[in-house]
Amino acid sequence: AENMYFFSDLALTLNEPEERVAPTDSRLRPDQRLMESGRWDEANVEKQRLEEKQRAVRRRREAEAVEALEEGKDYEGYIPLWFERKVDAVTGELICVYRGGYWEAKDKQDWSMCPNIF
């Protein structure tokens, strides 16, 4: 670890690939994999592509929200797959609470509900 910028062993292994994870797992980010391979130019191009893809999704959701508002309809927006937002009873702050489903999907290797984010 002392040869790797003095990161701890834990920090060095946090981004290690793992098999059978959701296709949305951040360890599968292609730009990070390219960067870790030392392919900086390709990593930067891939990062730009991913960021533009995220911006396009955000613009689409914003347009859908405006359209729903104009039509007088409710618009839920983005709903996380594995978590739900709740107000903490003690602090009053908005928190994310695991709602279940990830480990069952992992056991079945059924990731059909996951969006294509990469």
N, CA, C and O atoms as a DFTB+ gen file, in Angstrom:
472 C
 N C O
     1  1       0.817      -1.201       0.000
     2  2       0.000       0.000       0.000
     3  2       0.857       1.259       0.000
     4  3       0.463       2.266      -0.589
     5  1       2.020       1.227       0.647
     6  2       2.857       2.425       0.707
     7  2       3.387       2.815      -0.665
     8  3       3.771       3.965      -0.873
     9  1       3.413       1.866      -1.609
    10  2       3.858       2.164      -2.968
    11  2       2.737       2.745      -3.827
    12  3       2.986       3.208      -4.940
    13  1       1.536       2.725      -3.331
    14  2       0.380       3.213      -4.084
    15  2      -0.199       4.452      -3.397
    16  3      -1.340       4.436      -2.933
    17  1       0.593       5.520      -3.336
    18  2       0.159       6.804      -2.805
    19  2      -0.280       6.710      -1.342
    20  3      -1.081       7.525      -0.883
    21  1       0.231       5.736      -0.620
    22  2      -0.065       5.537       0.797
    23  2      -1.537       5.268       1.064
    24  3      -2.027       5.536       2.161
    25  1      -2.256       4.734       0.064
    26  2      -3.628       4.291       0.307
    27  2      -3.585       3.023       1.141
    28  3      -2.628       2.253       1.060
    29  1      -4.609       2.807       1.934
    30  2      -4.693       1.579       2.721
    31  2      -5.002       0.401       1.790
    32  3      -5.407       0.597       0.644
    33  1      -4.811      -0.799       2.283
    34  2      -5.162      -1.983       1.496
    35  2      -6.634      -1.953       1.110
    36  3      -6.992      -2.312      -0.012
    37  1      -7.485      -1.527       2.032
    38  2      -8.916      -1.442       1.737
    39  2      -9.180      -0.470       0.592
    40  3      -9.907      -0.791      -0.348
    41  1      -8.588       0.716       0.675
    42  2      -8.804       1.721      -0.371
    43  2      -8.337       1.222      -1.730
    44  3      -8.955       1.521      -2.751
    45  1      -7.254       0.466      -1.742
    46  2      -6.733      -0.045      -3.011
    47  2      -7.632      -1.101      -3.640
    48  3      -7.587      -1.303      -4.854
    49  1      -8.441      -1.772      -2.839
    50  2      -9.270      -2.852      -3.378
    51  2     -10.728      -2.462      -3.589
    52  3     -11.504      -3.267      -4.105
    53  1     -11.122      -1.252      -3.208
    54  2     -12.529      -0.852      -3.324
    55  2     -13.044      -0.880      -4.756
    56  3     -14.222      -1.161      -4.974
    57  1     -12.207      -0.602      -5.723
    58  2     -12.645      -0.543      -7.112
    59  2     -12.315      -1.820      -7.888
    60  3     -12.424      -1.841      -9.114
    61  1     -11.919      -2.869      -7.195
    62  2     -11.621      -4.129      -7.873
    63  2     -12.891      -4.707      -8.488
    64  3     -13.944      -4.707      -7.851
    65  1     -12.798      -5.195      -9.714
    66  2     -13.973      -5.796     -10.348
    67  2     -14.477      -7.013      -9.559
    68  3     -13.704      -7.726      -8.919
    69  1     -15.770      -7.221      -9.624
    70  2     -16.407      -8.363      -8.975
    71  2     -17.376      -8.968      -9.978
    72  3     -18.067      -8.240     -10.691
    73  1     -17.430     -10.269     -10.039
    74  2     -18.333     -10.930     -10.980
    75  2     -19.767     -10.917     -10.454
    76  3     -20.008     -10.828      -9.250
    77  1     -20.698     -11.007     -11.381
    78  2     -22.120     -11.189     -11.085
    79  2     -22.774      -9.985     -10.408
    80  3     -23.770     -10.142      -9.701
    81  1     -22.222      -8.777     -10.616
    82  2     -22.833      -7.578     -10.041
    83  2     -23.759      -6.942     -11.070
    84  3     -23.725      -7.283     -12.252
    85  1     -24.577      -6.023     -10.604
    86  2     -25.504      -5.318     -11.496
    87  2     -24.732      -4.583     -12.582
    88  3     -23.627      -4.101     -12.336
    89  1     -25.298      -4.492     -13.774
    90  2     -24.618      -3.783     -14.858
    91  2     -24.487      -2.287     -14.590
    92  3     -23.812      -1.582     -15.339
    93  1     -25.119      -1.802     -13.540
    94  2     -25.015      -0.397     -13.161
    95  2     -23.950      -0.168     -12.087
    96  3     -23.759       0.964     -11.643
    97  1     -23.266      -1.212     -11.671
    98  2     -22.230      -1.100     -10.643
    99  2     -21.120      -0.183     -11.138
   100  3     -20.612      -0.364     -12.244
   101  1     -20.745       0.791     -10.332
   102  2     -19.762       1.782     -10.776
   103  2     -18.399       1.169     -11.077
   104  3     -17.597       1.778     -11.785
   105  1     -18.125      -0.017     -10.557
   106  2     -16.845      -0.666     -10.861
   107  2     -16.779      -1.113     -12.318
   108  3     -15.710      -1.474     -12.811
   109  1     -17.906      -1.090     -12.999
   110  2     -17.945      -1.483     -14.412
   111  2     -17.807      -0.286     -15.348
   112  3     -17.869      -0.445     -16.567
   113  1     -17.623       0.904     -14.793
   114  2     -17.490       2.091     -15.644
   115  2     -16.336       1.916     -16.612
   116  3     -15.193       1.733     -16.193
   117  1     -16.625       1.972     -17.901
   118  2     -15.558       1.753     -18.875
   119  2     -14.463       2.811     -18.838
   120  3     -13.308       2.504     -19.132
   121  1     -14.797       4.048     -18.483
   122  2     -13.757       5.073     -18.419
   123  2     -12.773       4.798     -17.285
   124  3     -11.574       5.032     -17.433
   125  1     -13.268       4.307     -16.168
   126  2     -12.371       3.980     -15.064
   127  2     -11.471       2.794     -15.404
   128  3     -10.285       2.788     -15.072
   129  1     -12.035       1.814     -16.053
   130  2     -11.236       0.644     -16.442
   131  2     -10.116       1.078     -17.391
   132  3      -8.978       0.628     -17.253
   133  1     -10.433       1.947     -18.349
   134  2      -9.411       2.445     -19.275
   135  2      -8.348       3.245     -18.538
   136  3      -7.157       3.116     -18.819
   137  1      -8.786       4.075     -17.588
   138  2      -7.833       4.874     -16.831
   139  2      -6.898       3.970     -16.028
   140  3      -5.689       4.195     -15.986
   141  1      -7.465       2.955     -15.399
   142  2      -6.646       2.050     -14.595
   143  2      -5.663       1.261     -15.451
   144  3      -4.643       0.782     -14.955
   145  1      -5.971       1.130     -16.724
   146  2      -5.051       0.455     -17.650
   147  2      -4.015       1.417     -18.215
   148  3      -3.157       1.018     -19.003
   149  1      -4.093       2.677     -17.818
   150  2      -3.136       3.668     -18.296
   151  2      -3.464       4.219     -19.668
   152  3      -2.622       4.864     -20.292
   153  1      -4.680       3.976     -20.152
   154  2      -5.097       4.451     -21.474
   155  2      -5.854       5.769     -21.293
   156  3      -7.068       5.835     -21.484
   157  1      -5.110       6.814     -20.921
   158  2      -5.688       8.089     -20.517
   159  2      -6.519       8.764     -21.598
   160  3      -7.617       9.244     -21.315
   161  1      -6.024       8.812     -22.819
   162  2      -6.759       9.494     -23.881
   163  2      -8.096       8.806     -24.148
   164  3      -9.128       9.466     -24.273
   165  1      -8.070       7.485     -24.232
   166  2      -9.317       6.742     -24.441
   167  2     -10.264       6.915     -23.253
   168  3     -11.477       7.021     -23.430
   169  1      -9.705       6.943     -22.044
   170  2     -10.522       7.121     -20.843
   171  2     -11.223       8.472     -20.866
   172  3     -12.398       8.564     -20.510
   173  1     -10.521       9.517     -21.280
   174  2     -11.124      10.845     -21.340
   175  2     -12.236      10.908     -22.380
   176  3     -13.275      11.523     -22.138
   177  1     -12.030      10.281     -23.529
   178  2     -13.076      10.240     -24.562
   179  2     -14.299       9.494     -24.031
   180  3     -15.435       9.928     -24.222
   181  1     -14.053       8.373     -23.365
   182  2     -15.162       7.576     -22.818
   183  2     -15.897       8.333     -21.718
   184  3     -17.123       8.271     -21.632
   185  1     -15.159       9.041     -20.888
   186  2     -15.786       9.833     -19.832
   187  2     -16.687      10.907     -20.429
   188  3     -17.793      11.132     -19.938
   189  1     -16.228      11.565     -21.476
   190  2     -17.053      12.568     -22.144
   191  2     -18.327      11.944     -22.719
   192  3     -19.408      12.525     -22.628
   193  1     -18.189      10.767     -23.306
   194  2     -19.360      10.071     -23.859
   195  2     -20.375       9.755     -22.759
   196  3     -21.572       9.986     -22.925
   197  1     -19.889       9.226     -21.636
   198  2     -20.778       8.886     -20.526
   199  2     -21.470      10.129     -19.956
   200  3     -22.661      10.101     -19.649
   201  1     -20.714      11.207     -19.822
   202  2     -21.305      12.432     -19.291
   203  2     -22.372      12.978     -20.226
   204  3     -23.414      13.445     -19.764
   205  1     -22.134      12.928     -21.519
   206  2     -23.139      13.411     -22.466
   207  2     -24.374      12.512     -22.439
   208  3     -25.498      12.996     -22.566
   209  1     -24.167      11.217     -22.275
   210  2     -25.305      10.294     -22.167
   211  2     -26.137      10.638     -20.934
   212  3     -27.366      10.630     -21.000
   213  1     -25.481      10.942     -19.805
   214  2     -26.192      11.331     -18.593
   215  2     -26.946      12.643     -18.792
   216  3     -28.079      12.787     -18.333
   217  1     -26.323      13.591     -19.470
   218  2     -26.991      14.871     -19.731
   219  2     -28.237      14.665     -20.595
   220  3     -29.270      15.291     -20.357
   221  1     -28.140      13.801     -21.582
   222  2     -29.283      13.537     -22.462
   223  2     -30.439      12.928     -21.679
   224  3     -31.597      13.283     -21.899
   225  1     -30.132      12.020     -20.774
   226  2     -31.180      11.417     -19.937
   227  2     -31.819      12.480     -19.054
   228  3     -33.041      12.520     -18.908
   229  1     -30.990      13.343     -18.464
   230  2     -31.517      14.415     -17.621
   231  2     -32.418      15.348     -18.426
   232  3     -33.491      15.731     -17.958
   233  1     -31.986      15.719     -19.640
   234  2     -32.809      16.600     -20.488
   235  2     -34.136      15.933     -20.842
   236  3     -35.176      16.591     -20.859
   237  1     -34.105      14.629     -21.123
   238  2     -35.340      13.909     -21.445
   239  2     -36.285      13.915     -20.251
   240  3     -37.482      14.154     -20.412
   241  1     -35.763      13.657     -19.058
   242  2     -36.604      13.660     -17.854
   243  2     -37.176      15.045     -17.590
   244  3     -38.341      15.177     -17.215
   245  1     -36.368      16.066     -17.781
   246  2     -36.854      17.438     -17.581
   247  2     -37.965      17.762     -18.575
   248  3     -38.954      18.400     -18.214
   249  1     -37.808      17.326     -19.825
   250  2     -38.841      17.563     -20.839
   251  2     -40.122      16.804     -20.494
   252  3     -41.226      17.321     -20.667
   253  1     -39.965      15.582     -20.009
   254  2     -41.141      14.796     -19.602
   255  2     -41.862      15.474     -18.438
   256  3     -43.092      15.479     -18.391
   257  1     -41.106      16.045     -17.501
   258  2     -41.704      16.730     -16.358
   259  2     -42.477      17.963     -16.811
   260  3     -43.581      18.215     -16.330
   261  1     -41.905      18.732     -17.734
   262  2     -42.576      19.920     -18.260
   263  2     -43.852      19.510     -18.986
   264  3     -44.905      20.120     -18.799
   265  1     -43.753      18.479     -19.810
   266  2     -44.924      18.005     -20.552
   267  2     -46.025      17.543     -19.601
   268  3     -47.198      17.848     -19.817
   269  1     -45.658      16.816     -18.560
   270  2     -46.651      16.353     -17.584
   271  2     -47.299      17.543     -16.886
   272  3     -48.511      17.553     -16.667
   273  1     -46.503      18.538     -16.538
   274  2     -47.027      19.727     -15.871
   275  2     -48.008      20.458     -16.780
   276  3     -49.070      20.892     -16.334
   277  1     -47.651      20.592     -18.056
   278  2     -48.530      21.283     -19.011
   279  2     -49.840      20.539     -19.205
   280  3     -50.879      21.152     -19.452
   281  1     -49.791      19.210     -19.092
   282  2     -50.994      18.393     -19.258
   283  2     -51.731      18.173     -17.943
   284  3     -52.772      17.517     -17.907
   285  1     -51.181      18.731     -16.861
   286  2     -51.823      18.577     -15.553
   287  2     -51.684      17.193     -14.961
   288  3     -52.491      16.791     -14.123
   289  1     -50.680      16.466     -15.383
   290  2     -50.460      15.108     -14.883
   291  2     -49.345      15.113     -13.835
   292  3     -48.506      16.014     -13.804
   293  1     -49.355      14.094     -12.984
   294  2     -48.264      13.917     -12.033
   295  2     -47.070      13.309     -12.751
   296  3     -47.217      12.517     -13.682
   297  1     -45.892      13.697     -12.299
   298  2     -44.657      13.135     -12.860
   299  2     -43.777      12.697     -11.698
   300  3     -43.375      13.515     -10.872
   301  1     -43.483      11.410     -11.639
   302  2     -42.686      10.884     -10.535
   303  2     -41.188      11.126     -10.716
   304  3     -40.460      11.250      -9.731
   305  1     -40.732      11.191     -11.931
   306  2     -39.307      11.365     -12.166
   307  2     -38.542      10.081     -11.921
   308  3     -39.098       8.984     -11.973
   309  1     -37.263      10.237     -11.653
   310  2     -36.403       9.087     -11.435
   311  2     -36.724       8.408     -10.103
   312  3     -36.863       9.069      -9.075
   313  1     -36.838       7.098     -10.137
   314  2     -37.076       6.319      -8.928
   315  2     -35.933       5.309      -8.802
   316  3     -35.803       4.419      -9.643
   317  1     -35.114       5.435      -7.774
   318  2     -34.004       4.491      -7.595
   319  2     -34.508       3.057      -7.470
   320  3     -35.590       2.813      -6.935
   321  1     -33.716       2.114      -7.966
   322  2     -34.117       0.707      -7.919
   323  2     -34.051       0.103      -6.525
   324  3     -34.967      -0.605      -6.108
   325  1     -32.984       0.376      -5.814
   326  2     -32.725      -0.357      -4.570
   327  2     -32.968       0.463      -3.304
   328  3     -32.919      -0.077      -2.198
   329  1     -33.227       1.748      -3.455
   330  2     -33.362       2.623      -2.287
   331  2     -34.590       3.504      -2.429
   332  3     -35.087       3.728      -3.533
   333  1     -35.072       4.000      -1.298
   334  2     -36.147       4.982      -1.316
   335  2     -35.777       6.128      -0.388
   336  3     -35.097       5.941       0.621
   337  1     -36.234       7.300      -0.746
   338  2     -35.943       8.488       0.062
   339  2     -36.986       8.595       1.169
   340  3     -38.188       8.471       0.933
   341  1     -36.496       8.825       2.371
   342  2     -37.372       9.005       3.531
   343  2     -36.798      10.109       4.404
   344  3     -35.621      10.456       4.309
   345  1     -37.640      10.638       5.237
   346  2     -37.193      11.626       6.209
   347  2     -36.812      10.883       7.480
   348  3     -37.598      10.103       8.017
   349  1     -35.600      11.134       7.953
   350  2     -35.123      10.503       9.184
   351  2     -35.947      11.034      10.351
   352  3     -36.081      12.245      10.530
   353  1     -36.494      10.121      11.138
   354  2     -37.370      10.505      12.248
   355  2     -36.635      11.296      13.322
   356  3     -37.246      12.111      14.013
   357  1     -35.358      11.072      13.469
   358  2     -34.590      11.748      14.518
   359  2     -34.056      13.096      14.039
   360  3     -34.228      14.111      14.714
   361  1     -33.409      13.104      12.874
   362  2     -32.749      14.331      12.408
   363  2     -33.625      15.201      11.526
   364  3     -33.372      16.397      11.377
   365  1     -34.657      14.601      10.939
   366  2     -35.501      15.347      10.015
   367  2     -34.893      15.513       8.636
   368  3     -35.472      16.173       7.772
   369  1     -33.711      14.907       8.423
   370  2     -33.028      15.007       7.137
   371  2     -33.517      13.927       6.177
   372  3     -33.988      12.867       6.589
   373  1     -33.392      14.226       4.895
   374  2     -33.736      13.263       3.867
   375  2     -32.632      12.217       3.776
   376  3     -31.460      12.566       3.630
   377  1     -32.991      10.943       3.861
   378  2     -32.017       9.859       3.782
   379  2     -32.483       8.837       2.756
   380  3     -33.650       8.825       2.363
   381  1     -31.568       7.985       2.331
   382  2     -31.904       6.895       1.422
   383  2     -31.847       5.593       2.203
   384  3     -30.846       5.292       2.853
   385  1     -32.919       4.826       2.136
   386  2     -33.038       3.582       2.880
   387  2     -33.162       2.434       1.880
   388  3     -33.949       2.504       0.936
   389  1     -32.381       1.385       2.097
   390  2     -32.428       0.216       1.223
   391  2     -33.817      -0.395       1.282
   392  3     -34.335      -0.671       2.364
   393  1     -34.422      -0.607       0.113
   394  2     -35.766      -1.159       0.089
   395  2     -35.799      -2.630      -0.296
   396  3     -36.855      -3.261      -0.266
   397  1     -34.648      -3.171      -0.655
   398  2     -34.596      -4.595      -0.974
   399  2     -34.571      -4.837      -2.471
   400  3     -34.785      -3.930      -3.275
   401  1     -34.306      -6.077      -2.821
   402  2     -34.349      -6.498      -4.209
   403  2     -33.005      -6.765      -4.858
   404  3     -32.906      -7.593      -5.764
   405  1     -31.957      -6.064      -4.400
   406  2     -30.659      -6.237      -5.058
   407  2     -30.132      -7.655      -4.898
   408  3     -29.754      -8.292      -5.881
   409  1     -30.104      -8.151      -3.674
   410  2     -29.502      -9.465      -3.432
   411  2     -30.309     -10.570      -4.103
   412  3     -29.747     -11.573      -4.544
   413  1     -31.619     -10.390      -4.180
   414  2     -32.451     -11.378      -4.881
   415  2     -32.144     -11.363      -6.375
   416  3     -32.031     -12.416      -7.001
   417  1     -32.009     -10.171      -6.942
   418  2     -31.661     -10.049      -8.365
   419  2     -30.274     -10.626      -8.619
   420  3     -30.041     -11.266      -9.644
   421  1     -29.363     -10.402      -7.694
   422  2     -28.006     -10.940      -7.855
   423  2     -28.017     -12.457      -7.809
   424  3     -27.341     -13.107      -8.607
   425  1     -28.781     -13.033      -6.878
   426  2     -28.891     -14.499      -6.795
   427  2     -29.433     -15.093      -8.090
   428  3     -28.952     -16.122      -8.564
   429  1     -30.448     -14.426      -8.659
   430  2     -31.081     -14.915      -9.891
   431  2     -30.338     -14.473     -11.148
   432  3     -30.586     -14.980     -12.242
   433  1     -29.417     -13.516     -10.974
   434  2     -28.740     -12.880     -12.105
   435  2     -29.758     -12.316     -13.095
   436  3     -29.605     -12.436     -14.311
   437  1     -30.797     -11.700     -12.540
   438  2     -31.834     -11.046     -13.340
   439  2     -31.678      -9.545     -13.169
   440  3     -32.146      -8.964     -12.190
   441  1     -31.019      -8.931     -14.130
   442  2     -30.774      -7.497     -14.090
   443  2     -31.655      -6.767     -15.101
   444  3     -31.329      -5.652     -15.508
   445  1     -32.754      -7.372     -15.505
   446  2     -33.605      -6.802     -16.546
   447  2     -34.182      -5.430     -16.158
   448  3     -34.539      -4.642     -17.033
   449  1     -34.270      -5.150     -14.877
   450  2     -34.827      -3.882     -14.422
   451  2     -33.811      -2.739     -14.455
   452  3     -34.179      -1.579     -14.270
   453  1     -32.558      -3.056     -14.684
   454  2     -31.489      -2.046     -14.646
   455  2     -31.421      -1.265     -15.957
   456  3     -31.490      -1.853     -17.037
   457  1     -31.286       0.046     -15.863
   458  2     -31.109       0.846     -17.079
   459  2     -29.703       0.669     -17.643
   460  3     -28.785       0.259     -16.932
   461  1     -29.546       0.977     -18.905
   462  2     -28.233       0.915     -19.554
   463  2     -27.569       2.276     -19.334
   464  3     -27.815       3.223     -20.081
   465  1     -26.728       2.364     -18.307
   466  2     -26.129       3.659     -17.985
   467  2     -24.736       3.841     -18.560
   468  3     -24.203       4.951     -18.545
   469  1     -24.143       2.780     -19.064
   470  2     -22.799       2.897     -19.616
   471  2     -22.852       2.782     -21.126
   472  3     -21.816       2.855     -21.787
